[in-house]
Every structure is written in structure tokens, then in C-alpha cells.
mmCIF file of C-alpha atoms in Angstrom:
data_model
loop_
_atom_site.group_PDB
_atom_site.id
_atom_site.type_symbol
_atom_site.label_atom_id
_atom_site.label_comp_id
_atom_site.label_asym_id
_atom_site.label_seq_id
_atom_site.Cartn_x
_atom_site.Cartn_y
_atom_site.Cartn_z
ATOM 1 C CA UNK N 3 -70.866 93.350 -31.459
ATOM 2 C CA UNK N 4 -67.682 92.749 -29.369
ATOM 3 C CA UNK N 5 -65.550 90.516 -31.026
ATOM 4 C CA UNK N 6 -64.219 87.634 -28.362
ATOM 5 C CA UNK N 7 -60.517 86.640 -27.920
ATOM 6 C CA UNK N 8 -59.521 83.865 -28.935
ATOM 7 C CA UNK N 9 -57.718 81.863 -25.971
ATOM 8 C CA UNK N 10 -54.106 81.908 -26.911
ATOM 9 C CA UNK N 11 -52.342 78.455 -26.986
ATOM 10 C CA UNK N 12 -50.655 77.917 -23.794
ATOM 11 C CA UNK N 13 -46.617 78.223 -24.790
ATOM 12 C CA UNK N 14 -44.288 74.994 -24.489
ATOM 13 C CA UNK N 15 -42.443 74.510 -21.245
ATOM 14 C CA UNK N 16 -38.875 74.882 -22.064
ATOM 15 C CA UNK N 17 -37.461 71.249 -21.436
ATOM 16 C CA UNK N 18 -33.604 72.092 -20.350
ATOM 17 C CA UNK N 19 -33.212 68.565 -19.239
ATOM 18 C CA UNK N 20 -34.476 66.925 -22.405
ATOM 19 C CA UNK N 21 -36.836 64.518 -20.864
ATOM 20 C CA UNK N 22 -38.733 62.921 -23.343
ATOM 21 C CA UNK N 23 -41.360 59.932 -23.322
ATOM 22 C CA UNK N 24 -40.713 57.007 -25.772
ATOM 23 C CA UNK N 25 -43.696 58.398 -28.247
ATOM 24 C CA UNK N 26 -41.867 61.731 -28.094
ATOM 25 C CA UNK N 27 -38.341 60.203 -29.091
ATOM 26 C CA UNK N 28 -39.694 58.602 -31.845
ATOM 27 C CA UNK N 29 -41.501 61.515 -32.520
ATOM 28 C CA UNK N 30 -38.578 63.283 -32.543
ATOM 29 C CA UNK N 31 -36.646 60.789 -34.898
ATOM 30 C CA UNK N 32 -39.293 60.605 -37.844
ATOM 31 C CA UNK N 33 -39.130 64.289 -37.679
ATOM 32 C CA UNK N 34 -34.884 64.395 -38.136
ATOM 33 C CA UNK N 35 -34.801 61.612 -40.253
ATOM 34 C CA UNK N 36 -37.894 63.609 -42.844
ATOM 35 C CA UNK N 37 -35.288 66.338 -42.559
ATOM 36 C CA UNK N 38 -32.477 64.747 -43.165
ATOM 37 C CA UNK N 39 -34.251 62.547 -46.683
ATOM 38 C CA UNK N 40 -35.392 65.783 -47.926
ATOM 39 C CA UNK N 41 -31.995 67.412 -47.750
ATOM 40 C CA UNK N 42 -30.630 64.196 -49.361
ATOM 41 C CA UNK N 43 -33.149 64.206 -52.161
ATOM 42 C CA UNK N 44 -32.626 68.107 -53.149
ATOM 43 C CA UNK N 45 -28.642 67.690 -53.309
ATOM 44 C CA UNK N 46 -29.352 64.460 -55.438
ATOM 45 C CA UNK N 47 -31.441 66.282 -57.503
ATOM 46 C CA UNK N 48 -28.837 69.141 -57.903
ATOM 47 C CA UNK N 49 -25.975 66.485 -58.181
ATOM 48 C CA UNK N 50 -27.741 64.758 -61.079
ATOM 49 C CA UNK N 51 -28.192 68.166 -63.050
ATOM 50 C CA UNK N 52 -24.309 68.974 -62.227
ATOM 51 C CA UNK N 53 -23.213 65.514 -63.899
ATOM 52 C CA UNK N 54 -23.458 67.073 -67.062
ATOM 53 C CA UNK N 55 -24.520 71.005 -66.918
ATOM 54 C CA UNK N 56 -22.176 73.094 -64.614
ATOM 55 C CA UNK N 57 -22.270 76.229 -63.052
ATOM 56 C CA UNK N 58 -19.829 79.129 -63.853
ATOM 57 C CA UNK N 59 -16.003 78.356 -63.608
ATOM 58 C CA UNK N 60 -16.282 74.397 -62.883
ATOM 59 C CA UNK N 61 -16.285 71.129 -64.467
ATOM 60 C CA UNK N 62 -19.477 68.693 -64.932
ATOM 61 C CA UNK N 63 -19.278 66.156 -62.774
ATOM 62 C CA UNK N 64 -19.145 63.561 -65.151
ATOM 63 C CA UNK N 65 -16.052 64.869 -66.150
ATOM 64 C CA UNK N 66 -14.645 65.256 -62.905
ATOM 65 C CA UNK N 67 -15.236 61.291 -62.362
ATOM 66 C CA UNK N 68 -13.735 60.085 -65.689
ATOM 67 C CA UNK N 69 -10.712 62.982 -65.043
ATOM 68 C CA UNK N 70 -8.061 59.943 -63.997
ATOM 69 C CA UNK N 71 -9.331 57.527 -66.860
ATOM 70 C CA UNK N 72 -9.273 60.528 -69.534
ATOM 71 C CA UNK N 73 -5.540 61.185 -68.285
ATOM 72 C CA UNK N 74 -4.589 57.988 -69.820
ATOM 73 C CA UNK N 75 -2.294 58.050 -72.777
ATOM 74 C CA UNK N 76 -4.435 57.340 -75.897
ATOM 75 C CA UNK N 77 -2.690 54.816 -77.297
ATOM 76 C CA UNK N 78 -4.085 52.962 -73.705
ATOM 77 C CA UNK N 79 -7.749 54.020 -74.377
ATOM 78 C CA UNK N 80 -10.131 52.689 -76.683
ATOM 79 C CA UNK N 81 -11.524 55.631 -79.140
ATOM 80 C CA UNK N 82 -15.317 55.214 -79.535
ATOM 81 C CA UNK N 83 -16.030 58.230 -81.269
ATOM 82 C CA UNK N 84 -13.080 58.288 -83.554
ATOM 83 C CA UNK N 85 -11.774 62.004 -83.156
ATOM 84 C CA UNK N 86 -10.479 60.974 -80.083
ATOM 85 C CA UNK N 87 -12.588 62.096 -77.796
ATOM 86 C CA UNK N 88 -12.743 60.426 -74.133
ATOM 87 C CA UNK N 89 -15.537 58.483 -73.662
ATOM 88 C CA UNK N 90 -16.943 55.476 -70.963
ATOM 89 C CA UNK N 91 -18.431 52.720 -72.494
ATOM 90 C CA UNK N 92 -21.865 51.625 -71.969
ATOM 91 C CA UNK N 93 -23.133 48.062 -72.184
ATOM 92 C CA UNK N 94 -26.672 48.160 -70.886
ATOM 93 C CA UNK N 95 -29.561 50.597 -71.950
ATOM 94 C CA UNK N 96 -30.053 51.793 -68.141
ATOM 95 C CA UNK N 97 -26.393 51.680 -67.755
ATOM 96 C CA UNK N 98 -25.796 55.302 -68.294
ATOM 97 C CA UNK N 99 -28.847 56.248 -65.995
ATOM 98 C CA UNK N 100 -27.974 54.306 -63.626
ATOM 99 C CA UNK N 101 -24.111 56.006 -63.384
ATOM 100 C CA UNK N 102 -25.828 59.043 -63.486
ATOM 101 C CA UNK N 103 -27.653 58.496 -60.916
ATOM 102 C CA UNK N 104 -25.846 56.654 -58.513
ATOM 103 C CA UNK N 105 -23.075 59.587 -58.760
ATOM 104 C CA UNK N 106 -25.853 62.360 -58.178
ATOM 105 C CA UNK N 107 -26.946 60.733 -55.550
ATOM 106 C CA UNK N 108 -23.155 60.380 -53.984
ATOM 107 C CA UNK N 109 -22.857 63.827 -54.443
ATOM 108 C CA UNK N 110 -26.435 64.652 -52.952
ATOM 109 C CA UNK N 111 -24.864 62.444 -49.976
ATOM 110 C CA UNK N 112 -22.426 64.842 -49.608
ATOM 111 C CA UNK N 113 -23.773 67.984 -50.716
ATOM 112 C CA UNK N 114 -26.090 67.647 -47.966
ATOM 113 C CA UNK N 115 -23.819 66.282 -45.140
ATOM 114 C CA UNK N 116 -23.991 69.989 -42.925
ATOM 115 C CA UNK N 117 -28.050 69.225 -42.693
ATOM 116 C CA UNK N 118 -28.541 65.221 -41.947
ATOM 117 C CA UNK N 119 -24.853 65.375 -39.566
ATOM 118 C CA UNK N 120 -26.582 68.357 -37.943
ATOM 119 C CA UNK N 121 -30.243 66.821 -37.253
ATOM 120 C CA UNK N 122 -27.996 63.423 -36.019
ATOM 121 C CA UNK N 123 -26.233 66.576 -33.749
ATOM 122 C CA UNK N 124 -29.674 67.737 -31.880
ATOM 123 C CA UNK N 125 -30.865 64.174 -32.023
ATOM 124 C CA UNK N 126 -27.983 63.084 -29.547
ATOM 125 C CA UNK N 127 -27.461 66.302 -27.831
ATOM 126 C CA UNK N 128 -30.241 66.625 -25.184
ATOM 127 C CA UNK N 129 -28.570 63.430 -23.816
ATOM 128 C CA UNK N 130 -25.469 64.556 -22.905
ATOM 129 C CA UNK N 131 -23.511 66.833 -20.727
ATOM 130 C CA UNK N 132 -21.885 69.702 -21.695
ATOM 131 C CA UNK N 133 -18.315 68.741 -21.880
ATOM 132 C CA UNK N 134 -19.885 65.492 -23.845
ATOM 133 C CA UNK N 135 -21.332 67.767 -26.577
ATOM 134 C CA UNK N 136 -17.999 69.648 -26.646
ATOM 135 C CA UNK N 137 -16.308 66.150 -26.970
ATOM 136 C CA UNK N 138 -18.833 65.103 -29.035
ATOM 137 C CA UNK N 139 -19.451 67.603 -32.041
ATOM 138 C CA UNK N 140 -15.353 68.002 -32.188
ATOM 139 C CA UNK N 141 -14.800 64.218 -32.815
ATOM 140 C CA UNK N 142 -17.929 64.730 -35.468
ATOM 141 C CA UNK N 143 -15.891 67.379 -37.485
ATOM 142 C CA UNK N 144 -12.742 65.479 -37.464
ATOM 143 C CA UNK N 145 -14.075 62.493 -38.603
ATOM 144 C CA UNK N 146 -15.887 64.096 -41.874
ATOM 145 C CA UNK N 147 -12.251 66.136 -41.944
ATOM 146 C CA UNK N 148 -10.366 62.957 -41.876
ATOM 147 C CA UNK N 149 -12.937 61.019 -44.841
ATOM 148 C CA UNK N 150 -12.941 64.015 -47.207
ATOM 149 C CA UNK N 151 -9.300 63.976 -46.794
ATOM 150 C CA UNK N 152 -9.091 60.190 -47.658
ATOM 151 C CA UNK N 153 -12.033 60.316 -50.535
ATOM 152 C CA UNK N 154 -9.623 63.341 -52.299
ATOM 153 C CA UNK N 155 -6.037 60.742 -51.903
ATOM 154 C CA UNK N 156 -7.712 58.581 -53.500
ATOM 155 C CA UNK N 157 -8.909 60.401 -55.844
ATOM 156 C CA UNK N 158 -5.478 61.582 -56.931
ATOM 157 C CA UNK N 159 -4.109 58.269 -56.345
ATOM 158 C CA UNK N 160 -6.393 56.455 -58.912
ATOM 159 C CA UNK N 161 -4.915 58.832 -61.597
ATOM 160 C CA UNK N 162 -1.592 57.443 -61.023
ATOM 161 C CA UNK N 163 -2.420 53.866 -59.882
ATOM 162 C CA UNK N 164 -4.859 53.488 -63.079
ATOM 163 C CA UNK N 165 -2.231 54.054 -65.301
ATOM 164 C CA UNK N 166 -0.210 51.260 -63.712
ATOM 165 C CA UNK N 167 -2.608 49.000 -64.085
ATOM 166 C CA UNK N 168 -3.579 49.668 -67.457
ATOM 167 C CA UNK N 169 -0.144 49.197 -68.613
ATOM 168 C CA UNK N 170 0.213 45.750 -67.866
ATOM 169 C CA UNK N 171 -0.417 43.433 -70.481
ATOM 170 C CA UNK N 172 -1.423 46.753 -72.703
ATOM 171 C CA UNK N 173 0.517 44.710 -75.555
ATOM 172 C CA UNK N 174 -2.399 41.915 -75.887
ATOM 173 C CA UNK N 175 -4.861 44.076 -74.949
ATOM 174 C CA UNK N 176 -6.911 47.759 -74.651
ATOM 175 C CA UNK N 177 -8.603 49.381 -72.088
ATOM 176 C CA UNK N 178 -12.207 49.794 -73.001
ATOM 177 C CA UNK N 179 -13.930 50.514 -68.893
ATOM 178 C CA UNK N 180 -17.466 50.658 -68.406
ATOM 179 C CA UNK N 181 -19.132 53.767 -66.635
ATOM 180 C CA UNK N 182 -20.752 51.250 -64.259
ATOM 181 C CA UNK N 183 -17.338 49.123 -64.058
ATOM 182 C CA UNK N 184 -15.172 52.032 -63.060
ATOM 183 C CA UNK N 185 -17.529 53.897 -61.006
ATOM 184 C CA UNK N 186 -17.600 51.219 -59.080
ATOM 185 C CA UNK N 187 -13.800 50.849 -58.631
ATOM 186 C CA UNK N 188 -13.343 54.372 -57.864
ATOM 187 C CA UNK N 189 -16.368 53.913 -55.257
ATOM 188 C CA UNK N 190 -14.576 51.301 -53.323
ATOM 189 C CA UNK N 191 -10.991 52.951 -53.394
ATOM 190 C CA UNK N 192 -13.024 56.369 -52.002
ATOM 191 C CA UNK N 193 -15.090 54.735 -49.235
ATOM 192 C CA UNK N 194 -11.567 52.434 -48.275
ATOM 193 C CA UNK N 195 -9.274 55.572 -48.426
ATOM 194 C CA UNK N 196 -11.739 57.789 -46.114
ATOM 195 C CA UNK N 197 -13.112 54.998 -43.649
ATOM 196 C CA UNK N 198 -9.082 53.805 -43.397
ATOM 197 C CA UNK N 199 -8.320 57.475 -42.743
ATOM 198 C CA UNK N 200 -10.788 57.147 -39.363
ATOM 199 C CA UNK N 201 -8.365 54.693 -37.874
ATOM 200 C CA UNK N 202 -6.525 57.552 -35.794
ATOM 201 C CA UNK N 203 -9.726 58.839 -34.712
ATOM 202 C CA UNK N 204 -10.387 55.878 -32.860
ATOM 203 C CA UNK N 205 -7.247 55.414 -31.481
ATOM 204 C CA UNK N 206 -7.522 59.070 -29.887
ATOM 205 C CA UNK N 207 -10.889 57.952 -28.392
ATOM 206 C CA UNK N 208 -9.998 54.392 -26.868
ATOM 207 C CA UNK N 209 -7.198 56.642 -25.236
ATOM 208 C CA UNK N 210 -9.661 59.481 -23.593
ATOM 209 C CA UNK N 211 -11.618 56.892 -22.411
ATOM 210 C CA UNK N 212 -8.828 55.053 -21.087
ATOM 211 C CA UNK N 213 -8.809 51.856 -22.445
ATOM 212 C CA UNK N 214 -5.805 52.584 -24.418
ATOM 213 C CA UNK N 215 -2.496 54.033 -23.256
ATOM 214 C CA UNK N 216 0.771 55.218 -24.814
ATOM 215 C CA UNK N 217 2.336 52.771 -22.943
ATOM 216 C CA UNK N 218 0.289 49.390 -24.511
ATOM 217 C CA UNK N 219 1.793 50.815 -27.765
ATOM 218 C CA UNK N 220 5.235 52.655 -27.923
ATOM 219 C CA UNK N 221 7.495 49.572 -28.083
ATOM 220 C CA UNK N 222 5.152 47.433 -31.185
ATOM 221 C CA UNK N 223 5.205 49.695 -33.835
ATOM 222 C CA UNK N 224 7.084 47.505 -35.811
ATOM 223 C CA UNK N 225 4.267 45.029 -35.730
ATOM 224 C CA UNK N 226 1.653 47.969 -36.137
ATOM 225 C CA UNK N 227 3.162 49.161 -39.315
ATOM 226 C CA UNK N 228 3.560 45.577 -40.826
ATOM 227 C CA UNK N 229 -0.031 45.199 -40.257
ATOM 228 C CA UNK N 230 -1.003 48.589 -42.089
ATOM 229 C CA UNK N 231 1.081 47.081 -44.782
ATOM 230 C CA UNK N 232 -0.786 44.192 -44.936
ATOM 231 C CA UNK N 233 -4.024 46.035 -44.556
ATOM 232 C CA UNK N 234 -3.465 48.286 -47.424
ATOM 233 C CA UNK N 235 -2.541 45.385 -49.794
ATOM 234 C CA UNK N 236 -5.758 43.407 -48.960
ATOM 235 C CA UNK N 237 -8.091 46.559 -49.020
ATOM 236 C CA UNK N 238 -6.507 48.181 -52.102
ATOM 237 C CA UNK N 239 -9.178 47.323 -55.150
ATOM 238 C CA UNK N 240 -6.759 46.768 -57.867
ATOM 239 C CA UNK N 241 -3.574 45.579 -55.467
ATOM 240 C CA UNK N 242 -1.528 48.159 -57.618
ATOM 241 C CA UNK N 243 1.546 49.043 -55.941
ATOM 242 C CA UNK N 244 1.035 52.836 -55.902
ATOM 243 C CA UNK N 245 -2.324 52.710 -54.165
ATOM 244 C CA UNK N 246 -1.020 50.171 -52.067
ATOM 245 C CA UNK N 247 1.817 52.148 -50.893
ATOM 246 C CA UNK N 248 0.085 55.330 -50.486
ATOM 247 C CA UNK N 249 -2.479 54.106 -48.481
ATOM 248 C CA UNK N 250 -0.261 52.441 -45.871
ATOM 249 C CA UNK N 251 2.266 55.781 -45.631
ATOM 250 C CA UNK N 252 -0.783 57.963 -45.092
ATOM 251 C CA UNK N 253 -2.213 55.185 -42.082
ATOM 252 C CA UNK N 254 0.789 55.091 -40.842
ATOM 253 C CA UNK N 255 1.308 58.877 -40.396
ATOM 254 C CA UNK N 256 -1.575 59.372 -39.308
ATOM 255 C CA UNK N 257 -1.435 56.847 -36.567
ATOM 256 C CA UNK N 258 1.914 57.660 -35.304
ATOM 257 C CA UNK N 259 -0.134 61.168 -34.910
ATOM 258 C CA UNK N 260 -2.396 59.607 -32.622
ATOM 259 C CA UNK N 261 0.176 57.889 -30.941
ATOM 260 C CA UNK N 262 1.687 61.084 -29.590
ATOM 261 C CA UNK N 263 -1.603 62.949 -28.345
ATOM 262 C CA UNK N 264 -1.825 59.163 -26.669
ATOM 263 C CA UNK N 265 1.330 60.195 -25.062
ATOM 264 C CA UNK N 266 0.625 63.911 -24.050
ATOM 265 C CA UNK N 267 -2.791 63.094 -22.916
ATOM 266 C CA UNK N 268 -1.283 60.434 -20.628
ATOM 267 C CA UNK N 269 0.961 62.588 -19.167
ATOM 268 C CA UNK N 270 -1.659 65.610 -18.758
ATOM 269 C CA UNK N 271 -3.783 62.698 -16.825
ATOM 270 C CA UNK N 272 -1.237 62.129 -14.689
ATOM 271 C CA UNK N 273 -0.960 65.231 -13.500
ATOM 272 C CA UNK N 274 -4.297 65.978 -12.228
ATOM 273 C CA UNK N 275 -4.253 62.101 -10.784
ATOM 274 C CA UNK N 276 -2.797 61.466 -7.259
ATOM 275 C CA UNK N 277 -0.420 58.930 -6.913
ATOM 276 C CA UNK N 278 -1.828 56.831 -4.730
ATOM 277 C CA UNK N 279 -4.864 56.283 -7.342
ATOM 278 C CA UNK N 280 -2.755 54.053 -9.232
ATOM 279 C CA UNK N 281 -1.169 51.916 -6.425
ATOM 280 C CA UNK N 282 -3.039 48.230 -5.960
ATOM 281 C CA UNK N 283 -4.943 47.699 -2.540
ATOM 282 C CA UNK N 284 -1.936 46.238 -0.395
ATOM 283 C CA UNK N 285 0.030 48.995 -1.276
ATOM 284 C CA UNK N 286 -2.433 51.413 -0.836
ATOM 285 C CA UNK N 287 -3.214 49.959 2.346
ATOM 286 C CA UNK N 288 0.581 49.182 3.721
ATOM 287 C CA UNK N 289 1.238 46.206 6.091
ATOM 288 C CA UNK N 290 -1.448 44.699 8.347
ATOM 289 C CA UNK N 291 0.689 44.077 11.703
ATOM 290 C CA UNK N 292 -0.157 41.249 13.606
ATOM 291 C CA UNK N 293 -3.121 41.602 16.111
ATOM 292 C CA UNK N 294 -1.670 42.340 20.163
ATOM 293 C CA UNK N 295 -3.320 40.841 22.770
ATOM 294 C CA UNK N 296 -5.668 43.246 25.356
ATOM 295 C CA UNK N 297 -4.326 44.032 28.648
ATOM 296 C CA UNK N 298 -5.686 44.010 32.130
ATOM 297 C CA UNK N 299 -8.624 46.445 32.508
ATOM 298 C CA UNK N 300 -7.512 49.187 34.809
ATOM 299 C CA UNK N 301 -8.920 49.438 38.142
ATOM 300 C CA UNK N 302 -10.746 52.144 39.169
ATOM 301 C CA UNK N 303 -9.206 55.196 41.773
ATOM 302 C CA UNK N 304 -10.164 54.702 45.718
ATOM 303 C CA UNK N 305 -12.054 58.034 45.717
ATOM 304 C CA UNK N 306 -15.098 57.188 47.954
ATOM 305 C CA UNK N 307 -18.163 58.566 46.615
ATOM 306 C CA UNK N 308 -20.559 60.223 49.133
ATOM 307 C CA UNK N 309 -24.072 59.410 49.118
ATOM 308 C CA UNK N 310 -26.803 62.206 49.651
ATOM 309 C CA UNK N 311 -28.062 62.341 53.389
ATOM 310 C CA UNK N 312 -31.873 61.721 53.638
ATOM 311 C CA UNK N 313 -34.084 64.459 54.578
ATOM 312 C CA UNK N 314 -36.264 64.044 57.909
ATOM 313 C CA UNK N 315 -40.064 64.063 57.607
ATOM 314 C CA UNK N 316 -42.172 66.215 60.208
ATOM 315 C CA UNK N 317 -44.468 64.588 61.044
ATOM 316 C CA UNK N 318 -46.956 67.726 59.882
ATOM 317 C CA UNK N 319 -45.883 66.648 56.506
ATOM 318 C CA UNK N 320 -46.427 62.689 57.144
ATOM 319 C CA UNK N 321 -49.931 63.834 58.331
ATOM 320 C CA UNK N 322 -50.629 65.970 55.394
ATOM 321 C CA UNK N 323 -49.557 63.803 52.488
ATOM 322 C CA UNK N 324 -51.735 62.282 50.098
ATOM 323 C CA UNK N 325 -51.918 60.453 46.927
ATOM 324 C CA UNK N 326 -52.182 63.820 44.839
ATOM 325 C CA UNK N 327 -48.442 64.897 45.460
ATOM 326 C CA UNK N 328 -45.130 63.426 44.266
ATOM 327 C CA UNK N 329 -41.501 62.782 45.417
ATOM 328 C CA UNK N 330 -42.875 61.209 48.066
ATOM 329 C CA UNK N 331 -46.363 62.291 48.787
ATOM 330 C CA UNK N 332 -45.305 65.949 48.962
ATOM 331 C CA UNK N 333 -48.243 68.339 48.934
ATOM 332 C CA UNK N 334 -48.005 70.697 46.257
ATOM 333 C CA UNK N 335 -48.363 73.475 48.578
ATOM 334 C CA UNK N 336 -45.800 72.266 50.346
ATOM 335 C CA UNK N 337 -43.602 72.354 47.087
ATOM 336 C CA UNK N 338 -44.163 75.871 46.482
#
């Protein structure tokens, strides 16, 4: 017997444009945001084995996190296990779990950043244009630039600023932190660091759109850097000095950064824009004179115009006309 084709599926039509329908949007969504959970839940996963088994050549994670509270003199620390050994304390059955956990799943957060920032990528793409996606994925890199940058100062910054606060009052009393109690601190001072640290990035795109200029800004910096000062001594978790301090210099660097591509991309702008682009309407427009009135209409020349002389009927062609022929009852054999 012959064995029958199958039909073949007929292929997609390649959608350039990407048009989409509502139901295929949020189609499309479940689909990225599947993606994106799964990615999440395998670098939790691998996060909460790395809290205490490492690979090769690095540190557990636990260890990593406790690093600035283990750097502590001892005489600062309280000693649990009684060979001196650095240890968190734990108050609540779930406690240690739960700090396991929650720092896995941080790290699966991050761990799998390049998937779930890359499915929010070719969610957003099909609707824009090309220099958009150029724009676009650029300001997406900075921005997880600028955060790791922040999460790693403070990082380093707790180490010192820690140690400053532990020392006050350390004559009444010990420092004894709980995993959940210090994980959170060092949560807040990582997210405040790295969202802080996204302040130039939005300075850079208020300019390209052009709501903000150079101009609006260059003569109150004084008043911009008091209010990074003040910003960095509400937002700071423990109000320490050190962290305090760090995390205005590091604002205000950053934002005197942004001032200046404020100031070259002004000036590249006004080079490709015409001059007369910027000027209001009346001066655009110059002055309106004042209306004159309308002279005399002129008369017209004495040339006579001659009319055309009328042409004589025979009277064979008055006999001969009829109602069949035009211009006049002309036959049309008489025409022709």
C-alpha cells in the first residue's frame, strides 16, 4: 500500500512589525513570565545549596554574608560555641531556614538576572524602533552595572560601618546579632546603596528626552549636594557616620557625572538644531507692519479690440438648412 503524506503544518508568517492581538500579548506574557519563575526557582535552588556547600576555590555563602560581622574584634562578639568560633544567633526554630532561604533565594534573584532581564528584553522589543532598542537595552545594562556596583559598596561599607556601631556603648553591653536581624540590615543597606546608585541614570534620561538641561542645573549644586547629604543620613539603616558619608560621596560623584554628559549632550543638540527652532513666535515671525491702504485700480490701455466680421449666407445655404446641422443650421455636407 502507498503510504499518504501527511499535510505539513503551514509555517508561521514572520511578523516583522510585531502586531499582536490582546489574547496574543498575554499569551506572550504568561509565556516570559513561566520563563523567567523557572530561571528564578533553579538559581534559588542552587543558591540555597551554595549557603553552606561550595564549589572549588570559593566561600559558602553563608560565610560570605556573616564576612563583615565575623571581622569584628572578639572581644565585640558574643562566643556561642566557646572555641571562638563565629557564629549568628538563632532565636526561632524556622529562624535558620528561613535565613537560608531568603538568601538563596536573593542569590537565585541574581543568579538568574541574564534570563528574566532578557525575556523583559523581547517582551518590550517588538514595540519599539530601532534606535529605541539601541537606547533601550544600553540604559538596561547600565542600570544592573550601576546596582551591582552599589550592592558590592555596601557590602564593603558594612564591614567598616558595623564596627562603628558596635563600639558604642560596647562597655555595658555585647553584640550577640541574629541571622534574621542582620540579614535584614545588610538587605536594606544593599537594596539603598544600588537603587541610590540609579539616581544618575535618571538624570541622563530626563536630559535625552529633554526635560532636563545642563543649564536648569549648573549654578545649584550647592543645594543638590546638601540634599544628597541629607538623603544619605535619612536612608542610611544604622545612621553610622561611615555609611553615611560614603553613600553621599559616591551620589554625589556619580551625579556630577551625569551632569557633564547633560552638558555635552546639550551642546551636541545644538548643533544639529537650527537657530531659529529655539526663538519664540514674535521673533520667529519679526514685526507685523501696519496694514497700507489699496490704491486706485488701474485702468485698462485704449487698444480697441476688433470684433470678427459676420459671414454672408447664400441664399443656397438658407434654402438648404435644416434642423440636423449646427453652427447655424449648416448642412453637414456643407461642412465637409
Amino acid at each position: 500500500m502507498a503510504r499518504t503524506k501527511t499535510p505539513k503544518k503551514p509555517k508561521r508568517a514572520k511578523n516583522p512589525a510585531g502586531e499582536m492581538s490582546l489574547v496574543e500579548h498575554l499569551q506572550e506574557l504568561r509565556r516570559r513570565v513561566m520563563i523567567s519563575l523557572a530561571a528564578i526557582v533553579v538559581g534559588t535552588i542552587i543558591g540555597f545549596i551554595w549557603y553552606q556547600s561550595a564549589p572549588p576555590r570559593m566561600m559558602p555563602l553563608g560565610e560570605i554574608i556573616r564576612g563583615p560581622y565575623c571581622n569584628l574584634p572578639s572581644e565585640l562578639r558574643a562566643d556561642f560555641t566557646g572555641d571562638g568560633e563565629c557564629r549568628l544567633l538563632a532565636t526561632n526554630p524556622f529562624e535558620m531556614f528561613m535565613l537560608r532561604l531568603k538568601v538563596g533565594a536573593l542569590a537565585g534573584l541574581v543568579l538568574s538576572s541574564p534570563v528574566w532581564l532578557m525575556q523583559i528584553w523581547n517582551f518590550i522589543t517588538p514595540g519599539l524602533h530601532k534606535n529605541e532598542r539601541r537606547y533601550t537595552f544600553s540604559f538596561v545594562t547600565i542600570a544592573v552595572v550601576l546596582f551591582v556596583s552599589g550592592a558590592l559598596l555596601a557590602y564593603f561599607v558594612l564591614d567598616k560601618g558595623l564596627y562603628v556601631l558596635m563600639t558604642m556603648g560596647s562597655e555595658v553591653q555585647i553584640a550577640a546579632l541574629s541571622g534574621g536581624e542582620y540579614y535584614n540590615f545588610l538587605l536594606a543597606l544593599i537594596v539603598i546603596f544600588g537603587v541610590s546608585f540609579e539616581v544618575p541614570l535618571i538624570i541622563i534620561m530626563l536630559n535625552m528626552l529633554g526635560v532636563l538641561r545642563y543649564e536648569h542645573v549648573k549654578d545649584k549644586r550647592r543645594l543638590i549636594i546638601v540634599g544628597i547629604f541629607i538623603f544619605a543620613a535619612v536612608m542610611t539603616p544604622g545612621q553610622d557616620p561611615f555609611s553615611m558619608v560614603a553613600l553621599a560621596i559616591s551620589i554625589c560623584l556619580l551625579v556630577e557625572m551625569a551632569f557633564q554628559f547633560c552638558r555635552w549632550n546639550d551642546r551636541k543638540q545644538k548643533r544639529k538644531r537650527p537657530d531659529w527652532m529655539d526663538l519664540d513666535d514674535e521673533e520667529a515671525s519679526g514685526p507685523i507692519e501696519a496694514p497700507t491702504s489699496v490704491g486706485p485700480a488701474s485702468s485698462i490701455g485704449a487698444e480697441t479690440i476688433e470684433r470678427p466680421t459676420p459671414v454672408q449666407r447664400t441664399p443656397e445655404r438658407q434654402h438648404n438648412s435644416s434642423p440636423r446641422g449646427y453652427a447655424g443650421g449648416a448642412d453637414f455636407r456643407d461642412v465637409l
